[in-house]
Coordinates of C-alpha atoms and ligand atoms in Angstrom, one line a residue:
X98 CA 70.8 156.4 57.2
X99 CA 73.9 156.8 59.4
X100 CA 74.3 156.0 63.1
X101 CA 73.5 157.1 66.6
X102 CA 75.1 156.1 69.9
X103 CA 72.6 153.9 71.7
X104 CA 74.5 153.5 75.0
X105 CA 77.9 153.9 76.6
X106 CA 79.9 152.2 79.4
X107 CA 83.3 152.6 81.1
X108 CA 85.8 150.7 83.2
X109 CA 88.8 152.0 85.1
X110 CA 91.5 150.1 86.8
X111 CA 91.1 150.0 90.6
X112 CA 94.6 151.4 91.5
X113 CA 94.6 155.2 91.6
X114 CA 98.1 156.9 91.5
X115 CA 98.2 160.5 92.7
X116 CA 100.7 163.1 91.7
X117 CA 102.0 162.9 95.3
X118 CA 102.7 159.2 94.8
X119 CA 104.6 160.0 91.6
X120 CA 106.6 162.7 93.4
X121 CA 107.8 160.1 95.8
X122 CA 109.1 158.0 92.8
X123 CA 110.7 160.7 90.7
X124 CA 111.7 164.4 90.5
X125 CA 108.3 165.9 90.0
X126 CA 105.6 167.6 92.1
X127 CA 101.8 167.9 92.4
X128 CA 102.2 171.7 91.7
X129 CA 104.0 171.2 88.4
X130 CA 101.7 168.5 87.1
X131 CA 98.5 170.3 88.1
X132 CA 99.7 173.7 86.7
X133 CA 101.1 172.3 83.4
X134 CA 98.5 169.6 82.7
X135 CA 95.5 169.8 85.0
X136 CA 96.1 166.1 86.0
X137 CA 95.7 165.2 89.7
X138 CA 95.6 161.4 89.5
X139 CA 95.3 158.5 87.1
X140 CA 94.1 154.9 87.2
X141 CA 96.8 152.4 86.4
X142 CA 96.4 148.6 85.7
X143 CA 98.0 146.6 88.5
X144 CA 98.2 143.1 89.9
X145 CA 96.3 140.6 87.8
X146 CA 94.1 143.2 86.0
X147 CA 94.5 143.3 82.2
X148 CA 93.2 145.4 79.3
X149 CA 90.8 142.7 78.0
X150 CA 88.9 142.5 81.3
X151 CA 88.6 146.3 81.4
X152 CA 87.4 146.3 77.8
X153 CA 84.9 143.5 78.5
X154 CA 83.5 145.3 81.6
X155 CA 83.0 148.5 79.6
X156 CA 81.4 146.5 76.8
X157 CA 79.0 144.7 79.1
X158 CA 77.9 147.9 80.6
X159 CA 77.2 149.5 77.2
X160 CA 75.3 146.4 75.9
X161 CA 73.2 146.3 79.1
X162 CA 72.3 150.0 78.9
X163 CA 71.3 149.6 75.3
X164 CA 68.9 146.8 76.5
X165 CA 70.4 144.5 73.9
X166 CA 71.6 141.0 74.0
X167 CA 75.1 140.0 73.0
X168 CA 73.5 138.2 70.0
X169 CA 72.3 141.6 68.7
X170 CA 75.8 142.8 68.2
X171 CA 76.9 142.4 64.5
X172 CA 80.5 143.6 64.8
X173 CA 83.1 144.6 67.4
X174 CA 85.6 147.3 66.7
X175 CA 88.3 148.1 69.3
X176 CA 90.3 151.3 69.1
X177 CA 93.5 150.5 70.8
X178 CA 97.3 150.3 70.6
X179 CA 97.9 148.2 73.6
X180 CA 95.9 145.0 73.5
X181 CA 97.1 142.2 75.8
X182 CA 98.4 140.4 72.7
X183 CA 100.1 141.8 69.6
X184 CA 97.7 139.3 67.9
X185 CA 95.0 138.3 68.1
X186 CA 93.3 141.7 68.3
X187 CA 91.8 143.0 71.5
X188 CA 88.5 142.9 69.6
X189 CA 88.8 139.1 69.2
X190 CA 89.6 138.8 72.9
X191 CA 86.5 140.9 73.7
X192 CA 84.4 138.8 71.3
X193 CA 85.6 135.6 73.0
X194 CA 84.9 136.8 76.5
X195 CA 81.4 138.1 75.5
X196 CA 80.6 135.0 73.4
X197 CA 79.8 137.4 70.6
X198 CA 81.3 135.5 67.7
X199 CA 81.0 138.2 65.1
X200 CA 83.6 140.0 62.9
X201 CA 86.0 141.7 65.3
X202 CA 89.0 143.9 64.6
X203 CA 91.2 146.6 66.1
X204 CA 92.0 150.0 64.6
X205 CA 95.0 152.1 65.6
X206 CA 94.6 155.9 65.1
X207 CA 96.2 156.6 68.5
X208 CA 94.2 159.2 70.6
X209 CA 91.9 160.0 67.6
X210 CA 90.7 156.3 67.6
X211 CA 87.2 156.9 68.9
X212 CA 86.3 159.2 66.1
X213 CA 88.0 156.9 63.5
X214 CA 86.0 154.0 64.9
X215 CA 82.8 156.0 64.7
X216 CA 83.5 156.6 61.0
X217 CA 84.3 153.0 60.3
X218 CA 81.1 151.9 62.1
X219 CA 79.2 154.6 60.2
X220 CA 80.2 153.1 56.9
X221 CA 79.1 149.6 57.9
X222 CA 75.8 150.8 59.2
X223 CA 75.1 153.2 56.3
X224 CA 75.6 150.4 53.8
X225 CA 73.3 148.0 55.8
X226 CA 76.2 145.6 56.4
X227 CA 75.6 145.9 60.2
X228 CA 72.8 147.1 62.4
X229 CA 74.4 147.3 65.9
X230 CA 78.2 147.7 66.4
X231 CA 80.1 147.6 69.6
X232 CA 82.9 150.1 69.7
X233 CA 85.5 149.7 72.6
X234 CA 88.2 152.2 73.2
X235 CA 90.6 150.7 75.7
X236 CA 94.2 151.6 76.4
X237 CA 96.9 150.6 78.8
X238 CA 99.3 153.6 78.4
X239 CA 101.2 152.4 81.4
X240 CA 102.7 149.6 79.2
X241 CA 104.3 152.2 76.9
X242 CA 105.6 154.8 79.4
X243 CA 109.1 155.0 80.5
X244 CA 108.5 155.2 84.3
X245 CA 111.8 157.0 84.7
X246 CA 110.9 159.8 82.3
X247 CA 109.0 162.5 84.2
X248 CA 108.3 164.4 81.1
X249 CA 105.9 161.7 79.7
X250 CA 104.9 159.2 82.4
X251 CA 103.0 161.7 84.5
X252 CA 100.6 162.5 81.6
X253 CA 99.0 159.1 81.0
X254 CA 96.5 156.7 82.5
X255 CA 94.8 153.5 81.7
X256 CA 91.1 153.0 81.1
X257 CA 88.3 151.7 78.8
X258 CA 85.0 152.9 77.5
X259 CA 82.5 151.3 75.1
X260 CA 79.5 152.3 73.1
X261 CA 76.9 150.5 71.1
X262 CA 76.0 152.3 67.9
X263 CA 72.9 151.6 65.8
X264 CA 70.9 153.1 62.9
X265 CA 70.2 156.8 63.3
X266 CA 71.0 160.2 62.0
X267 CA 73.0 161.7 64.8
X268 CA 76.2 162.5 63.0
X269 CA 76.0 165.8 61.1
X270 CA 79.7 166.1 60.3
X271 CA 82.7 163.9 60.6
X272 CA 86.3 164.6 59.4
X273 CA 89.4 162.6 59.8
X274 CA 93.0 163.7 59.1
X275 CA 96.5 162.3 59.2
X276 CA 99.3 164.7 58.4
X277 CA 102.5 162.6 58.2
X278 CA 104.2 164.0 61.4
X279 CA 105.0 160.6 62.7
X280 CA 108.0 161.5 64.8
X281 CA 106.3 163.9 67.2
X282 CA 104.9 161.1 69.3
X283 CA 105.8 157.5 68.7
X284 CA 107.0 154.2 70.1
X285 CA 109.4 152.0 68.1
X286 CA 108.8 148.3 67.7
X287 CA 111.8 146.1 68.1
X288 CA 113.3 143.6 65.7
X289 CA 112.8 140.6 67.9
X290 CA 115.6 138.1 67.5
X291 CA 115.5 138.2 63.7
X292 CA 118.9 137.3 62.4
X293 CA 118.2 139.4 59.3
X294 CA 118.0 142.8 60.9
X295 CA 120.2 144.8 63.2
X296 CA 119.2 144.2 66.8
X297 CA 116.7 146.8 67.9
X298 CA 115.0 146.6 71.3
X299 CA 111.4 147.8 71.5
X300 CA 111.4 151.4 72.8
X301 CA 109.3 153.4 75.2
X302 CA 106.8 156.2 74.3
X303 CA 108.7 159.2 73.0
X304 CA 107.2 162.6 72.7
X305 CA 108.2 166.0 71.6
X306 CA 105.9 167.6 74.2
X307 CA 106.0 171.2 73.0
X308 CA 105.6 170.3 69.4
X309 CA 102.6 168.1 70.1
X310 CA 101.2 170.9 72.2
X311 CA 101.5 173.5 69.4
X312 CA 100.1 171.0 66.9
X313 CA 97.1 170.3 69.1
X314 CA 96.3 174.0 69.8
X315 CA 96.5 175.0 66.1
X316 CA 95.1 171.9 64.4
X317 CA 92.2 171.4 66.8
X318 CA 91.3 175.1 66.3
X319 CA 91.3 174.7 62.6
X320 CA 89.3 171.4 62.7
X321 CA 86.7 173.0 65.0
X322 CA 86.4 176.0 62.7
X323 CA 86.1 173.8 59.6
X324 CA 83.3 171.8 61.3
X325 CA 81.4 174.9 62.3
X326 CA 81.9 176.6 58.9
X327 CA 80.7 173.5 57.0
X328 CA 77.5 173.3 59.0
X329 CA 77.0 177.1 59.0
X330 CA 77.1 177.1 62.9
X331 CA 78.6 179.6 65.3
X332 CA 80.5 178.5 68.4
X333 CA 77.5 179.4 70.5
X334 CA 75.3 176.9 68.7
X335 CA 77.3 174.0 70.2
X336 CA 76.0 172.8 73.6
X337 CA 79.1 170.8 74.6
X338 CA 82.6 170.6 73.3
X339 CA 84.0 167.1 74.1
X340 CA 87.7 167.4 73.4
X341 CA 90.5 164.8 73.8
X342 CA 91.7 165.0 77.4
X343 CA 95.5 165.4 76.9
X344 CA 96.2 168.6 78.7
X345 CA 93.8 171.0 80.4
X346 CA 95.7 173.9 78.9
X347 CA 95.0 172.7 75.3
X348 CA 91.3 172.5 76.2
X349 CA 91.4 176.0 77.8
X350 CA 93.1 177.4 74.7
X351 CA 90.3 176.1 72.4
X352 CA 87.7 177.5 74.7
X353 CA 89.3 180.9 74.9
X354 CA 89.6 181.0 71.1
X355 CA 85.9 180.3 70.7
X356 CA 85.0 182.6 73.6
X357 CA 82.8 180.0 75.3
X358 CA 81.9 179.4 78.9
X359 CA 83.9 176.8 80.9
X360 CA 80.8 174.6 81.5
X361 CA 80.6 173.9 77.7
X362 CA 84.1 172.2 77.9
X363 CA 83.7 169.4 80.4
X364 CA 87.0 167.8 81.7
X365 CA 87.9 164.7 83.6
X366 CA 91.6 164.8 82.9
X367 CA 92.1 165.8 86.5
X368 CA 90.9 162.2 87.6
X369 CA 92.2 160.0 84.7
X370 CA 95.1 161.7 82.9
X371 CA 95.3 161.0 79.2
X372 CA 93.8 157.6 78.5
X373 CA 94.3 158.0 74.7
X374 CA 91.3 157.1 72.6
X375 CA 89.3 156.2 75.8
X376 CA 89.2 159.8 77.0
X377 CA 86.3 161.0 74.9
X378 CA 84.0 157.9 75.4
X379 CA 84.8 157.9 79.2
X380 CA 83.7 161.5 79.3
X381 CA 80.6 160.8 77.2
X382 CA 79.6 158.1 79.6
X383 CA 80.0 160.4 82.6
X384 CA 78.1 163.2 81.0
X385 CA 75.2 160.9 80.1
X386 CA 75.2 159.5 83.6
X387 CA 75.0 163.1 85.0
X388 CA 72.1 164.0 82.7
X389 CA 74.2 166.6 80.8
X390 CA 73.6 165.0 77.4
X391 CA 70.0 164.5 76.4
X392 CA 68.0 164.1 73.1
X393 CA 68.8 167.2 71.0
X394 CA 72.1 168.1 72.7
X395 CA 74.5 169.3 70.1
X396 CA 78.0 167.9 70.7
X397 CA 81.3 168.8 69.0
X398 CA 83.8 166.0 69.5
X399 CA 87.5 166.6 68.5
X400 CA 90.5 164.5 69.1
X401 CA 94.2 164.5 68.1
X402 CA 96.9 161.8 68.4
X403 CA 100.1 160.3 67.2
X404 CA 100.4 160.3 63.4
X405 CA 99.5 163.1 63.8
X406 CA 95.9 162.2 63.4
X407 CA 92.7 164.2 64.2
X408 CA 89.1 163.2 64.2
X409 CA 86.3 165.8 64.6
X410 CA 82.6 165.1 64.7
X411 CA 79.4 167.1 65.3
X412 CA 76.5 165.1 66.6
X413 CA 73.0 165.9 67.7
X414 CA 72.1 163.3 70.4
X415 CA 69.1 161.1 69.5
Ligands
UT7_62 O1 97.4 162.5 73.3 C1 98.5 163.3 72.9 C2 99.5 163.4 73.9 N1 100.3 164.4 74.3 C3 100.1 165.7 74.5 O2 99.0 166.2 74.2 C4 101.2 166.5 75.1 C5 101.3 167.9 74.7 N2 102.3 168.6 75.4 C6 102.1 169.0 76.7 O3 101.1 168.7 77.3 C7 103.2 169.7 77.4 O4 104.2 170.1 76.4 C8 103.9 169.0 78.6 C9 102.9 168.8 79.7 C10 104.3 167.6 78.1 C11 105.1 169.7 79.1 O5 104.7 171.0 79.5 P1 105.6 172.3 79.0 O6 105.0 173.4 79.7 O7 105.7 172.2 77.5 O8 107.0 172.0 79.7 P2 108.4 171.8 79.1 O9 108.5 170.6 78.3 O10 108.7 173.1 78.4 O11 109.3 171.7 80.3 C12 109.4 172.8 81.3 C13 110.3 172.4 82.4 C14 111.6 171.7 82.0 O12 112.6 172.1 82.9 P3 113.7 173.2 82.5 O13 114.4 172.8 81.3 O14 112.8 174.5 82.3 O15 114.5 173.3 83.7 C15 111.3 170.2 82.2 O16 112.5 169.5 82.4 O17 109.6 171.4 83.2 C16 110.4 170.3 83.4 N3 109.6 169.1 83.5 C17 109.1 168.7 84.7 N4 109.2 169.2 86.0 C18 108.5 168.6 86.9 C19 109.1 168.3 82.6 N5 108.3 167.4 83.1 C20 108.3 167.6 84.4 C21 107.6 167.0 85.5 N6 107.8 167.5 86.8 N7 106.8 165.9 85.4

């Protein structure tokens, strides 16, 4: 016995920043951002909002939709890099706010975090160590961005999504990778005021955009092929391809390669930008709400992120 997703929920910060607003702040334009990425606006944490409250809102929505009580949750896994504290984990903050005093921990697989979290949850559920697990993918990318660097800050947004997973047999395939290319996309930690190390200030997010783009196009292609081949499926057999929302051109390239219609590759990057590991569960929540995912819908989920990591999963919705 593996798992199935029982329910999902999402939460976005209230402040929406359009490309036009960014063009008033730096040398960029709506035309450039839309043409190169497909992004039109993003939600950004502001004022007294924080990541914990977004994560908790998404979590409460998912628990309510699953018709479960907080006491039914056996474990909380957060996929995040940007919790409000370095420690304790965001998962512990969510557990405290929910009153769900259960094992709680974060994982960091960057933008592949949702699929990594699914696999971790799958192991606990398959072995009978947990029955219902709350997964929360929450990211405040605006903490990491250099807001004077137009080549990166226009790409990202903040957001959270959660799902409750329980016993089921929805996952037909799941593969995780990490290939050792750690310098394509990274952010350095500083040395604090340790007297034992050379002084190093914490950095901002750094990205070799074109290299990440090439990695994504080729690796996501390979990982999708591997999933289809392993299951003996053709691209036509998949109902929806739910890909990490990092750049609409990366999604379009996967779609063209597989010769599939546009409606099989849903996008929301235009409204949210890249919210890292939250992109896929936010999209799942929207598709479920719109009735586009039903019992029997065959989904191929694929993500890539810093590391460089990938996570690919084929699921038949139960
Ligand atoms: O979750 C994983 C995260 N990351 C990704 O998936 C990112 C993957 N990479 C990409 O999406 C693309 O490489 C970018 C969107 C980051 C960049 O697009 P590109 O088509 O690769 O552009 P480029 O880096 O080759 O830059 C082309 C031009 C440059 O000007 P020059 O040298 O040709 O004069 C840049 O300086 O565009 C310029 N540019 C901008 N212009 C206006 C870079 N950023 C901007 C900007 N506005 N925001």
